[in-house]
mmCIF file of C-alpha atoms in Angstrom:
data_model
loop_
_atom_site.group_PDB
_atom_site.id
_atom_site.type_symbol
_atom_site.label_atom_id
_atom_site.label_comp_id
_atom_site.label_asym_id
_atom_site.label_seq_id
_atom_site.Cartn_x
_atom_site.Cartn_y
_atom_site.Cartn_z
ATOM 1 C CA MET A 10 0.000 0.000 0.000
ATOM 2 C CA LYS A 11 1.409 3.372 -1.024
ATOM 3 C CA ILE A 12 0.164 6.247 1.113
ATOM 4 C CA GLN A 13 -0.630 9.514 -0.707
ATOM 5 C CA SER A 14 -3.130 11.241 1.595
ATOM 6 C CA VAL A 15 -2.487 11.915 5.280
ATOM 7 C CA GLY A 16 -4.641 13.087 8.156
ATOM 8 C CA VAL A 17 -2.909 14.717 11.121
ATOM 9 C CA ILE A 18 -4.874 15.232 14.336
ATOM 10 C CA GLY A 19 -3.415 18.092 16.333
ATOM 11 C CA ALA A 20 -2.024 21.361 14.991
ATOM 12 C CA GLY A 21 0.432 21.911 17.826
ATOM 13 C CA THR A 22 4.213 21.590 17.642
ATOM 14 C CA MET A 23 4.265 17.913 16.686
ATOM 15 C CA GLY A 24 1.121 17.944 14.545
ATOM 16 C CA ASN A 25 2.034 20.940 12.417
ATOM 17 C CA GLY A 26 5.580 19.632 12.089
ATOM 18 C CA ILE A 27 4.364 16.255 10.813
ATOM 19 C CA ALA A 28 1.932 17.989 8.459
ATOM 20 C CA GLN A 29 4.763 20.128 7.097
ATOM 21 C CA VAL A 30 7.070 17.171 6.535
ATOM 22 C CA CYS A 31 4.387 15.274 4.637
ATOM 23 C CA ALA A 32 3.326 18.261 2.529
ATOM 24 C CA VAL A 33 6.892 19.174 1.546
ATOM 25 C CA ALA A 34 7.361 15.546 0.434
ATOM 26 C CA GLY A 35 4.347 15.848 -1.872
ATOM 27 C CA LEU A 36 1.618 14.212 0.200
ATOM 28 C CA ASP A 37 -1.849 15.717 0.577
ATOM 29 C CA VAL A 38 -2.570 16.593 4.212
ATOM 30 C CA VAL A 39 -5.655 17.321 6.308
ATOM 31 C CA MET A 40 -4.672 18.867 9.668
ATOM 32 C CA VAL A 41 -7.445 18.755 12.270
ATOM 33 C CA ASP A 42 -7.744 20.526 15.617
ATOM 34 C CA ILE A 43 -10.528 21.479 18.011
ATOM 35 C CA ASN A 44 -11.176 25.022 16.746
ATOM 36 C CA GLU A 45 -10.321 27.413 13.925
ATOM 37 C CA ALA A 46 -7.885 29.392 16.086
ATOM 38 C CA ALA A 47 -5.811 26.290 16.854
ATOM 39 C CA VAL A 48 -5.792 25.264 13.194
ATOM 40 C CA GLN A 49 -4.717 28.749 12.102
ATOM 41 C CA ARG A 50 -1.901 28.829 14.676
ATOM 42 C CA GLY A 51 -0.669 25.541 13.238
ATOM 43 C CA LEU A 52 -0.798 26.833 9.657
ATOM 44 C CA ASP A 53 0.989 30.048 10.684
ATOM 45 C CA GLN A 54 3.723 28.016 12.365
ATOM 46 C CA ILE A 55 4.179 25.896 9.235
ATOM 47 C CA SER A 56 4.497 29.052 7.138
ATOM 48 C CA LYS A 57 7.178 30.441 9.475
ATOM 49 C CA SER A 58 9.017 27.125 9.495
ATOM 50 C CA LEU A 59 9.010 26.991 5.687
ATOM 51 C CA ASP A 60 10.366 30.557 5.606
ATOM 52 C CA ARG A 61 13.324 29.383 7.709
ATOM 53 C CA LEU A 62 13.981 26.598 5.195
ATOM 54 C CA ILE A 63 13.931 29.172 2.386
ATOM 55 C CA LYS A 64 16.517 31.266 4.251
ATOM 56 C CA LYS A 65 18.681 28.152 4.610
ATOM 57 C CA GLU A 66 18.213 27.574 0.863
ATOM 58 C CA THR A 67 16.835 24.078 1.419
ATOM 59 C CA LEU A 68 13.434 25.096 0.006
ATOM 60 C CA THR A 69 12.366 27.498 -2.729
ATOM 61 C CA ALA A 70 9.585 30.091 -2.497
ATOM 62 C CA ASP A 71 7.627 28.031 -5.033
ATOM 63 C CA GLY A 72 8.193 24.978 -2.862
ATOM 64 C CA LYS A 73 6.620 26.784 0.085
ATOM 65 C CA VAL A 74 3.557 27.740 -1.948
ATOM 66 C CA ALA A 75 3.198 24.170 -3.188
ATOM 67 C CA ALA A 76 3.558 22.686 0.312
ATOM 68 C CA LEU A 77 0.996 25.032 1.865
ATOM 69 C CA GLY A 78 -1.347 24.273 -1.026
ATOM 70 C CA ARG A 79 -1.299 20.590 -0.054
ATOM 71 C CA ILE A 80 -2.418 21.275 3.539
ATOM 72 C CA LYS A 81 -6.083 21.645 4.395
ATOM 73 C CA GLY A 82 -6.908 22.907 7.874
ATOM 74 C CA SER A 83 -10.092 21.539 9.436
ATOM 75 C CA THR A 84 -12.047 21.267 12.663
ATOM 76 C CA SER A 85 -14.085 18.266 11.448
ATOM 77 C CA TYR A 86 -13.114 14.617 11.727
ATOM 78 C CA ALA A 87 -15.404 14.000 8.755
ATOM 79 C CA ASP A 88 -12.634 15.426 6.541
ATOM 80 C CA LEU A 89 -10.539 12.363 7.381
ATOM 81 C CA LYS A 90 -12.819 10.124 5.304
ATOM 82 C CA GLY A 91 -11.099 8.583 2.312
ATOM 83 C CA LEU A 92 -7.548 9.205 3.511
ATOM 84 C CA GLY A 93 -4.974 6.433 3.346
ATOM 85 C CA PHE A 94 -3.333 7.226 6.660
ATOM 86 C CA VAL A 95 -4.254 9.131 9.824
ATOM 87 C CA ILE A 96 -1.833 9.959 12.637
ATOM 88 C CA GLU A 97 -2.889 11.266 16.033
ATOM 89 C CA ALA A 98 -0.450 13.836 17.458
ATOM 90 C CA ALA A 99 -2.336 15.108 20.504
ATOM 91 C CA THR A 100 -1.032 15.590 24.027
ATOM 92 C CA GLU A 101 0.672 12.654 25.778
ATOM 93 C CA ASN A 102 -2.403 11.545 27.716
ATOM 94 C CA GLN A 103 -3.929 8.066 27.534
ATOM 95 C CA ALA A 104 -7.557 9.161 27.909
ATOM 96 C CA VAL A 105 -7.230 11.959 25.351
ATOM 97 C CA LYS A 106 -5.593 9.683 22.809
ATOM 98 C CA GLU A 107 -8.162 6.928 23.344
ATOM 99 C CA LYS A 108 -11.030 9.370 22.761
ATOM 100 C CA ILE A 109 -9.486 10.744 19.561
ATOM 101 C CA LEU A 110 -8.540 7.348 18.165
ATOM 102 C CA LYS A 111 -12.038 5.993 18.812
ATOM 103 C CA GLN A 112 -13.499 8.848 16.764
ATOM 104 C CA VAL A 113 -11.034 8.234 13.951
ATOM 105 C CA ASP A 114 -11.782 4.511 13.931
ATOM 106 C CA GLU A 115 -15.487 5.233 13.477
ATOM 107 C CA ILE A 116 -14.968 7.619 10.532
ATOM 108 C CA VAL A 117 -12.204 6.258 8.298
ATOM 109 C CA SER A 118 -12.435 3.194 6.064
ATOM 110 C CA LYS A 119 -11.366 -0.227 7.280
ATOM 111 C CA ASP A 120 -8.268 -0.035 5.065
ATOM 112 C CA THR A 121 -6.973 3.273 6.453
ATOM 113 C CA ILE A 122 -3.810 2.880 8.523
ATOM 114 C CA ILE A 123 -4.101 4.590 11.899
ATOM 115 C CA ALA A 124 -1.036 5.648 13.891
ATOM 116 C CA THR A 125 -0.278 7.422 17.117
ATOM 117 C CA ASN A 126 2.684 9.725 17.684
ATOM 118 C CA THR A 127 2.972 8.711 21.334
ATOM 119 C CA SER A 128 6.412 8.812 22.939
ATOM 120 C CA SER A 129 5.602 6.352 25.728
ATOM 121 C CA LEU A 130 2.116 4.818 25.685
ATOM 122 C CA SER A 131 1.402 1.192 24.775
ATOM 123 C CA ILE A 132 0.713 0.593 21.078
ATOM 124 C CA THR A 133 -0.717 -2.832 21.873
ATOM 125 C CA LYS A 134 -3.210 -1.347 24.356
ATOM 126 C CA LEU A 135 -4.292 1.414 21.952
ATOM 127 C CA ALA A 136 -4.554 -1.071 19.072
ATOM 128 C CA ALA A 137 -6.849 -3.293 21.144
ATOM 129 C CA LEU A 138 -9.437 -0.493 21.127
ATOM 130 C CA ASN A 139 -9.465 -0.385 17.309
ATOM 131 C CA SER A 140 -12.011 -2.225 15.179
ATOM 132 C CA ASN A 141 -9.108 -3.506 13.060
ATOM 133 C CA PRO A 142 -6.047 -3.759 15.358
ATOM 134 C CA ALA A 143 -3.837 -5.044 12.517
ATOM 135 C CA ARG A 144 -3.943 -1.590 10.858
ATOM 136 C CA PHE A 145 -2.763 0.230 13.998
ATOM 137 C CA ILE A 146 0.874 1.257 14.579
ATOM 138 C CA GLY A 147 3.067 3.707 16.443
ATOM 139 C CA MET A 148 4.962 6.339 14.462
ATOM 140 C CA HIS A 149 7.023 8.443 16.844
ATOM 141 C CA PHE A 150 8.444 11.583 15.241
ATOM 142 C CA PHE A 151 11.009 13.597 17.177
ATOM 143 C CA ASN A 152 10.799 17.296 17.996
ATOM 144 C CA PRO A 153 10.947 19.322 15.813
ATOM 145 C CA PRO A 154 9.741 16.943 13.061
ATOM 146 C CA PRO A 155 10.990 19.064 10.112
ATOM 147 C CA LEU A 156 14.572 18.901 11.426
ATOM 148 C CA MET A 157 14.891 15.543 13.193
ATOM 149 C CA ALA A 158 15.679 12.597 10.910
ATOM 150 C CA LEU A 159 14.558 9.758 13.184
ATOM 151 C CA VAL A 160 11.154 8.094 13.317
ATOM 152 C CA GLU A 161 10.542 5.174 15.673
ATOM 153 C CA VAL A 162 8.070 2.769 14.069
ATOM 154 C CA ILE A 163 6.509 0.761 16.876
ATOM 155 C CA ARG A 164 4.707 -2.497 16.276
ATOM 156 C CA GLY A 165 1.970 -3.534 18.657
ATOM 157 C CA LEU A 166 1.389 -7.239 19.169
ATOM 158 C CA GLN A 167 -1.455 -7.018 16.617
ATOM 159 C CA THR A 168 0.228 -4.842 13.937
ATOM 160 C CA SER A 169 0.325 -6.593 10.566
ATOM 161 C CA ASP A 170 3.393 -6.943 8.364
ATOM 162 C CA ALA A 171 1.593 -4.998 5.628
ATOM 163 C CA THR A 172 0.905 -2.060 7.962
ATOM 164 C CA HIS A 173 4.510 -2.054 9.143
ATOM 165 C CA ALA A 174 5.890 -2.167 5.598
ATOM 166 C CA ALA A 175 3.625 0.686 4.457
ATOM 167 C CA ILE A 176 4.739 2.942 7.310
ATOM 168 C CA ILE A 177 8.428 2.161 6.815
ATOM 169 C CA ASP A 178 7.994 3.101 3.145
ATOM 170 C CA MET A 179 6.122 6.284 4.009
ATOM 171 C CA ALA A 180 8.731 7.377 6.565
ATOM 172 C CA LYS A 181 11.452 7.045 3.956
ATOM 173 C CA ARG A 182 9.375 8.906 1.347
ATOM 174 C CA VAL A 183 9.031 11.924 3.659
ATOM 175 C CA GLY A 184 12.786 11.984 4.187
ATOM 176 C CA LYS A 185 13.030 10.238 7.547
ATOM 177 C CA GLU A 186 15.176 7.371 8.833
ATOM 178 C CA PRO A 187 12.868 4.805 10.464
ATOM 179 C CA ILE A 188 13.914 2.270 13.069
ATOM 180 C CA THR A 189 11.631 -0.627 14.029
ATOM 181 C CA VAL A 190 10.913 -0.987 17.727
ATOM 182 C CA LYS A 191 8.955 -3.484 19.803
ATOM 183 C CA ASN A 192 6.194 -2.181 22.037
ATOM 184 C CA SER A 193 7.522 -1.292 25.487
ATOM 185 C CA PRO A 194 7.129 1.849 27.618
ATOM 186 C CA GLY A 195 9.318 4.602 26.139
ATOM 187 C CA PHE A 196 10.366 2.364 23.258
ATOM 188 C CA VAL A 197 14.118 2.904 22.647
ATOM 189 C CA VAL A 198 15.233 6.521 22.488
ATOM 190 C CA ASN A 199 13.108 7.964 25.294
ATOM 191 C CA ARG A 200 13.685 4.883 27.445
ATOM 192 C CA ILE A 201 17.334 5.982 27.520
ATOM 193 C CA LEU A 202 16.890 9.756 27.246
ATOM 194 C CA LEU A 203 14.193 10.609 29.809
ATOM 195 C CA PRO A 204 15.847 8.908 32.806
ATOM 196 C CA MET A 205 18.981 10.932 31.950
ATOM 197 C CA ILE A 206 16.951 14.155 31.948
ATOM 198 C CA ASN A 207 15.234 13.116 35.190
ATOM 199 C CA GLU A 208 18.655 12.492 36.770
ATOM 200 C CA ALA A 209 19.768 15.975 35.677
ATOM 201 C CA PHE A 210 16.847 17.380 37.704
ATOM 202 C CA PHE A 211 17.970 15.346 40.738
ATOM 203 C CA VAL A 212 21.478 16.773 40.326
ATOM 204 C CA LEU A 213 19.994 20.274 40.073
ATOM 205 C CA SER A 214 17.715 19.770 43.086
ATOM 206 C CA GLU A 215 20.661 18.608 45.173
ATOM 207 C CA GLY A 216 22.538 21.807 44.308
ATOM 208 C CA LEU A 217 25.510 19.961 42.829
ATOM 209 C CA ALA A 218 25.882 22.513 40.034
ATOM 210 C CA SER A 219 24.031 25.343 38.325
ATOM 211 C CA PRO A 220 21.734 24.581 35.368
ATOM 212 C CA GLN A 221 24.271 26.190 33.036
ATOM 213 C CA ASP A 222 27.114 24.070 34.368
ATOM 214 C CA ILE A 223 25.093 20.863 34.299
ATOM 215 C CA ASP A 224 24.247 21.469 30.649
ATOM 216 C CA ALA A 225 27.786 22.562 29.793
ATOM 217 C CA GLY A 226 29.158 19.424 31.441
ATOM 218 C CA MET A 227 27.007 17.115 29.320
ATOM 219 C CA LYS A 228 27.637 19.081 26.125
ATOM 220 C CA LEU A 229 31.402 19.255 26.551
ATOM 221 C CA GLY A 230 31.928 15.952 28.346
ATOM 222 C CA CYS A 231 29.507 13.762 26.381
ATOM 223 C CA ASN A 232 29.461 15.620 23.055
ATOM 224 C CA GLN A 233 25.730 16.299 23.284
ATOM 225 C CA PRO A 234 24.482 19.177 21.089
ATOM 226 C CA ILE A 235 22.189 20.424 23.878
ATOM 227 C CA GLY A 236 22.283 19.907 27.628
ATOM 228 C CA PRO A 237 19.613 17.776 29.363
ATOM 229 C CA LEU A 238 17.952 20.674 31.192
ATOM 230 C CA ALA A 239 17.754 22.856 28.084
ATOM 231 C CA LEU A 240 16.421 19.817 26.230
ATOM 232 C CA ALA A 241 13.759 19.313 28.915
ATOM 233 C CA ASP A 242 12.634 22.910 28.353
ATOM 234 C CA LEU A 243 12.443 22.215 24.622
ATOM 235 C CA ILE A 244 10.479 18.975 25.055
ATOM 236 C CA GLY A 245 8.234 20.452 27.752
ATOM 237 C CA LEU A 246 8.618 19.637 31.431
ATOM 238 C CA ASP A 247 5.039 18.367 31.550
ATOM 239 C CA THR A 248 5.818 15.875 28.783
ATOM 240 C CA CYS A 249 9.003 14.761 30.559
ATOM 241 C CA LEU A 250 7.055 14.202 33.762
ATOM 242 C CA ALA A 251 4.257 12.327 31.984
ATOM 243 C CA VAL A 252 6.734 9.947 30.364
ATOM 244 C CA MET A 253 8.576 9.261 33.624
ATOM 245 C CA GLU A 254 5.238 8.550 35.322
ATOM 246 C CA VAL A 255 4.434 6.001 32.615
ATOM 247 C CA TYR A 256 7.789 4.263 33.217
ATOM 248 C CA PHE A 257 7.358 4.308 36.981
ATOM 249 C CA GLU A 258 3.863 2.842 36.725
ATOM 250 C CA ASN A 259 4.701 0.182 34.147
ATOM 251 C CA PHE A 260 8.082 -1.021 35.382
ATOM 252 C CA SER A 261 7.467 -0.598 39.142
ATOM 253 C CA ASP A 262 11.152 0.269 39.443
ATOM 254 C CA SER A 263 12.346 3.118 41.680
ATOM 255 C CA LYS A 264 14.969 4.168 39.123
ATOM 256 C CA TYR A 265 12.107 5.710 37.127
ATOM 257 C CA ARG A 266 10.770 7.788 40.056
ATOM 258 C CA PRO A 267 10.168 11.341 38.775
ATOM 259 C CA CYS A 268 12.310 13.944 40.489
ATOM 260 C CA PRO A 269 10.251 15.974 43.018
ATOM 261 C CA LEU A 270 11.687 19.199 41.576
ATOM 262 C CA LEU A 271 10.359 18.247 38.141
ATOM 263 C CA ARG A 272 6.911 17.666 39.658
ATOM 264 C CA GLU A 273 7.083 20.993 41.490
ATOM 265 C CA MET A 274 8.027 22.952 38.378
ATOM 266 C CA VAL A 275 5.202 21.393 36.366
ATOM 267 C CA ALA A 276 2.768 22.212 39.185
ATOM 268 C CA ALA A 277 3.959 25.829 39.028
ATOM 269 C CA GLY A 278 3.318 25.974 35.298
ATOM 270 C CA TYR A 279 7.017 26.250 34.465
ATOM 271 C CA LEU A 280 6.797 23.969 31.446
ATOM 272 C CA GLY A 281 9.729 25.235 29.374
ATOM 273 C CA ARG A 282 9.913 27.163 26.137
ATOM 274 C CA LYS A 283 6.184 26.919 25.424
ATOM 275 C CA THR A 284 5.323 28.890 28.587
ATOM 276 C CA GLY A 285 8.355 31.171 28.517
ATOM 277 C CA ARG A 286 9.790 29.659 31.688
ATOM 278 C CA GLY A 287 11.167 26.281 32.640
ATOM 279 C CA VAL A 288 14.647 25.656 33.992
ATOM 280 C CA TYR A 289 15.537 28.768 31.988
ATOM 281 C CA THR A 290 13.470 31.793 30.972
ATOM 282 C CA TYR A 291 12.586 32.635 27.374
ATOM 283 C CA ASP A 292 11.128 35.543 25.448
ATOM 284 C CA LYS A 293 7.595 34.700 24.324
#
């Protein structure tokens, strides 16, 4: 099965990024969110992102016009009918994702592949709620999708070989490097990454070093392009906390206990770049 039409649910950072990647690669996209304002914010962000690619000379002005022309913004799930592939890119919350995916399952055809962009939730559990579990798969893009090459393709216990093959092909067609991963909390990359970020918060909470020095130490000592605390601000502290809570619940292992400081900062609304304040402060 060759996918040509894509539905993206969620016009936020991940959703609009996925929509952009698909549209630039020549796929037709329907991007759905809860209201017109959210959809327009997503379209505006795509336009700005494409402008940055033009400045870097990796995209032409005509290419921008063509890409935007392939994206239809919508507030109606009915516009997902007839599409070959739909990916949910909503917030990292089990109940929210289940509600959205149930609606999608009821609207699209039985042959439409349905994916979730979850970074930690069980693909097998979400697939079990689908009327055709064999067509369900995880497709985890990394933030920001237009710039990050990796996509984790996660097979649930029920995912068919045909579904897996179609998504591997699609990932390559939109310029990504897919890796195949078995279903397990956090999959591969975040299973390694998030405990490291969580440990950086423990180090910070214990006053062992300043945020700047913690990040400098990991950048200079481990050749990381960005320090773990700055990366947490980029990901969103609420997302980091949600993922660690999933690990802690599923593995019942104290090494995944979320740092109390991380919990406290999320409770305060210090979520990182998206709120203008996290470990660091940012201009909004």
